[in-house]
Amino acid sequence: QVQLVESGGGLVQAGGSLRLSCGISGSLFKINYMGWYRQAPGKQRELVASITGDSSTNYEDSVKGRFTISRNNAKNTVYLQMNSLKPEDTAVYYCNVEGLTRELIPHEEWGQGTQVTVSS
């Protein structure tokens, strides 16, 4: 069984930084995609950043130049470094992983979410 455990959220002042981590427990034969999403109150969940198996990255326009997604394959962990945080970055941040099980069955998993609050 695959589980994602997120950490690193919290309260920070505008202009500050946070680093989110998402550890993958259990076994996936292959990870094709890892992403960070966020959902603010009253809004739909949106993609913040993603990284593919070949390390191609993609960012939502409002976080380009401020956020960096990275992965450590040895630790089965994906990170989101968030700098120059703004109050509008306040949301619950979710980790998402897509890959293949050892039986080569597609599998998608979501983390439980971690709150990020940026004060002005």
PDB file of C-alpha atoms in Angstrom:
ATOM      1  CA  GLN A   1       0.000   0.000   0.000  1.00  0.00           C
ATOM      2  CA  VAL A   2       1.303   3.405  -0.985  1.00  0.00           C
ATOM      3  CA  GLN A   3       1.039   6.340   1.390  1.00  0.00           C
ATOM      4  CA  LEU A   4       2.221   9.911   1.165  1.00  0.00           C
ATOM      5  CA  VAL A   5       3.286  11.810   4.259  1.00  0.00           C
ATOM      6  CA  GLU A   6       3.602  15.560   3.977  1.00  0.00           C
ATOM      7  CA  SER A   7       5.378  17.936   6.314  1.00  0.00           C
ATOM      8  CA  GLY A   8       6.777  21.435   6.430  1.00  0.00           C
ATOM      9  CA  GLY A   9       3.700  23.594   6.459  1.00  0.00           C
ATOM     10  CA  GLY A  10       3.140  26.365   8.954  1.00  0.00           C
ATOM     11  CA  LEU A  11       2.692  30.057   9.555  1.00  0.00           C
ATOM     12  CA  VAL A  12       5.143  32.502   8.018  1.00  0.00           C
ATOM     13  CA  GLN A  13       5.262  36.217   7.386  1.00  0.00           C
ATOM     14  CA  ALA A  14       5.075  37.596   3.888  1.00  0.00           C
ATOM     15  CA  GLY A  15       8.467  37.409   2.229  1.00  0.00           C
ATOM     16  CA  GLY A  16       9.443  34.354   4.219  1.00  0.00           C
ATOM     17  CA  SER A  17      10.195  30.806   3.115  1.00  0.00           C
ATOM     18  CA  LEU A  18       8.942  27.314   3.760  1.00  0.00           C
ATOM     19  CA  ARG A  19      10.000  23.924   2.472  1.00  0.00           C
ATOM     20  CA  LEU A  20       7.384  21.235   2.044  1.00  0.00           C
ATOM     21  CA  SER A  21       8.323  17.567   1.956  1.00  0.00           C
ATOM     22  CA  CYS A  22       6.334  14.578   0.741  1.00  0.00           C
ATOM     23  CA  GLY A  23       7.661  11.133   1.568  1.00  0.00           C
ATOM     24  CA  ILE A  24       6.396   8.068  -0.247  1.00  0.00           C
ATOM     25  CA  SER A  25       6.025   4.898   1.793  1.00  0.00           C
ATOM     26  CA  GLY A  26       5.114   1.551   0.360  1.00  0.00           C
ATOM     27  CA  SER A  27       6.256   0.465  -3.057  1.00  0.00           C
ATOM     28  CA  LEU A  28       5.770   1.830  -6.501  1.00  0.00           C
ATOM     29  CA  PHE A  29       7.673   0.143  -9.286  1.00  0.00           C
ATOM     30  CA  LYS A  30       7.948   3.388 -11.165  1.00  0.00           C
ATOM     31  CA  ILE A  31       7.025   6.978 -10.389  1.00  0.00           C
ATOM     32  CA  ASN A  32       6.032   8.933 -13.471  1.00  0.00           C
ATOM     33  CA  TYR A  33       4.784  12.142 -11.965  1.00  0.00           C
ATOM     34  CA  MET A  34       4.958  14.040  -8.691  1.00  0.00           C
ATOM     35  CA  GLY A  35       3.081  17.230  -8.087  1.00  0.00           C
ATOM     36  CA  TRP A  36       2.132  19.790  -5.487  1.00  0.00           C
ATOM     37  CA  TYR A  37      -1.383  21.223  -5.549  1.00  0.00           C
ATOM     38  CA  ARG A  38      -3.064  23.754  -3.310  1.00  0.00           C
ATOM     39  CA  GLN A  39      -6.586  24.638  -2.335  1.00  0.00           C
ATOM     40  CA  ALA A  40      -7.545  27.918  -0.733  1.00  0.00           C
ATOM     41  CA  PRO A  41     -10.893  28.362   1.056  1.00  0.00           C
ATOM     42  CA  GLY A  42     -13.697  28.701  -1.458  1.00  0.00           C
ATOM     43  CA  LYS A  43     -11.451  27.920  -4.404  1.00  0.00           C
ATOM     44  CA  GLN A  44     -10.757  24.894  -6.530  1.00  0.00           C
ATOM     45  CA  ARG A  45      -7.635  22.837  -6.080  1.00  0.00           C
ATOM     46  CA  GLU A  46      -4.936  23.988  -8.475  1.00  0.00           C
ATOM     47  CA  LEU A  47      -1.610  22.662  -9.633  1.00  0.00           C
ATOM     48  CA  VAL A  48       1.321  24.561  -8.163  1.00  0.00           C
ATOM     49  CA  ALA A  49       4.285  22.613  -9.503  1.00  0.00           C
ATOM     50  CA  SER A  50       5.067  19.219 -10.971  1.00  0.00           C
ATOM     51  CA  ILE A  51       8.054  17.107 -11.869  1.00  0.00           C
ATOM     52  CA  THR A  52       8.079  14.092 -14.159  1.00  0.00           C
ATOM     53  CA  GLY A  53      10.177  10.955 -14.197  1.00  0.00           C
ATOM     54  CA  ASP A  54      12.703  12.596 -16.492  1.00  0.00           C
ATOM     55  CA  SER A  55      12.831  15.622 -14.141  1.00  0.00           C
ATOM     56  CA  SER A  56      10.893  17.976 -16.374  1.00  0.00           C
ATOM     57  CA  THR A  57       9.242  20.645 -14.241  1.00  0.00           C
ATOM     58  CA  ASN A  58       6.173  22.787 -14.632  1.00  0.00           C
ATOM     59  CA  TYR A  59       4.984  25.717 -12.522  1.00  0.00           C
ATOM     60  CA  GLU A  60       1.816  27.706 -12.133  1.00  0.00           C
ATOM     61  CA  ASP A  61       2.447  31.227 -13.395  1.00  0.00           C
ATOM     62  CA  SER A  62       2.061  32.981 -10.044  1.00  0.00           C
ATOM     63  CA  VAL A  63       4.807  30.906  -8.385  1.00  0.00           C
ATOM     64  CA  LYS A  64       7.394  30.950 -11.164  1.00  0.00           C
ATOM     65  CA  GLY A  65      10.682  32.289  -9.874  1.00  0.00           C
ATOM     66  CA  ARG A  66       9.601  31.832  -6.252  1.00  0.00           C
ATOM     67  CA  PHE A  67       8.895  28.114  -5.864  1.00  0.00           C
ATOM     68  CA  THR A  68      11.124  25.188  -6.777  1.00  0.00           C
ATOM     69  CA  ILE A  69      10.073  21.558  -6.969  1.00  0.00           C
ATOM     70  CA  SER A  70      12.672  18.827  -6.632  1.00  0.00           C
ATOM     71  CA  ARG A  71      12.866  15.137  -5.928  1.00  0.00           C
ATOM     72  CA  ASN A  72      15.224  12.766  -4.171  1.00  0.00           C
ATOM     73  CA  ASN A  73      14.762   9.361  -5.756  1.00  0.00           C
ATOM     74  CA  ALA A  74      16.893   7.590  -3.154  1.00  0.00           C
ATOM     75  CA  LYS A  75      14.637   8.892  -0.379  1.00  0.00           C
ATOM     76  CA  ASN A  76      11.408   8.647  -2.399  1.00  0.00           C
ATOM     77  CA  THR A  77      10.690  12.226  -1.482  1.00  0.00           C
ATOM     78  CA  VAL A  78       9.523  15.287  -3.355  1.00  0.00           C
ATOM     79  CA  TYR A  79      10.093  18.805  -2.059  1.00  0.00           C
ATOM     80  CA  LEU A  80       8.601  22.217  -2.682  1.00  0.00           C
ATOM     81  CA  GLN A  81      10.857  25.112  -1.719  1.00  0.00           C
ATOM     82  CA  MET A  82       8.718  28.214  -1.381  1.00  0.00           C
ATOM     83  CA  ASN A  83      10.438  31.600  -1.218  1.00  0.00           C
ATOM     84  CA  SER A  84       9.118  35.156  -1.195  1.00  0.00           C
ATOM     85  CA  LEU A  85       5.797  33.913   0.092  1.00  0.00           C
ATOM     86  CA  LYS A  86       2.730  36.089  -0.319  1.00  0.00           C
ATOM     87  CA  PRO A  87      -0.579  36.096   1.569  1.00  0.00           C
ATOM     88  CA  GLU A  88      -2.252  34.760  -1.581  1.00  0.00           C
ATOM     89  CA  ASP A  89      -0.134  31.614  -1.259  1.00  0.00           C
ATOM     90  CA  THR A  90      -2.163  30.694   1.824  1.00  0.00           C
ATOM     91  CA  ALA A  91      -3.804  27.335   1.224  1.00  0.00           C
ATOM     92  CA  VAL A  92      -3.730  23.662   2.058  1.00  0.00           C
ATOM     93  CA  TYR A  93      -0.990  22.086  -0.020  1.00  0.00           C
ATOM     94  CA  TYR A  94      -1.365  18.519  -1.278  1.00  0.00           C
ATOM     95  CA  CYS A  95       1.188  16.137  -2.678  1.00  0.00           C
ATOM     96  CA  ASN A  96       0.200  13.910  -5.622  1.00  0.00           C
ATOM     97  CA  VAL A  97       2.058  10.954  -7.081  1.00  0.00           C
ATOM     98  CA  GLU A  98       1.292   8.875 -10.162  1.00  0.00           C
ATOM     99  CA  GLY A  99       3.141   5.731 -11.087  1.00  0.00           C
ATOM    100  CA  LEU A 100       3.029   2.002 -11.643  1.00  0.00           C
ATOM    101  CA  THR A 101       2.778  -0.757  -9.068  1.00  0.00           C
ATOM    102  CA  ARG A 102       5.001  -3.815  -9.267  1.00  0.00           C
ATOM    103  CA  GLU A 103       2.158  -5.434 -11.204  1.00  0.00           C
ATOM    104  CA  LEU A 104       2.423  -2.530 -13.681  1.00  0.00           C
ATOM    105  CA  ILE A 105      -0.982  -1.209 -12.666  1.00  0.00           C
ATOM    106  CA  PRO A 106      -1.372   2.600 -12.791  1.00  0.00           C
ATOM    107  CA  HIS A 107      -1.667   4.069  -9.329  1.00  0.00           C
ATOM    108  CA  GLU A 108      -2.368   7.557  -8.063  1.00  0.00           C
ATOM    109  CA  GLU A 109      -2.059   8.727  -4.485  1.00  0.00           C
ATOM    110  CA  TRP A 110      -2.779  11.971  -2.623  1.00  0.00           C
ATOM    111  CA  GLY A 111      -1.295  13.197   0.620  1.00  0.00           C
ATOM    112  CA  GLN A 112      -3.381  14.374   3.537  1.00  0.00           C
ATOM    113  CA  GLY A 113      -2.521  18.029   2.995  1.00  0.00           C
ATOM    114  CA  THR A 114      -0.475  20.520   4.962  1.00  0.00           C
ATOM    115  CA  GLN A 115      -1.590  24.038   5.832  1.00  0.00           C
ATOM    116  CA  VAL A 116       0.484  26.986   4.689  1.00  0.00           C
ATOM    117  CA  THR A 117      -0.521  30.369   6.087  1.00  0.00           C
ATOM    118  CA  VAL A 118       1.231  33.563   5.040  1.00  0.00           C
ATOM    119  CA  SER A 119       0.519  36.646   7.133  1.00  0.00           C
ATOM    120  CA  SER A 120       0.786  40.166   5.747  1.00  0.00           C
TER     121      SER A 120
END
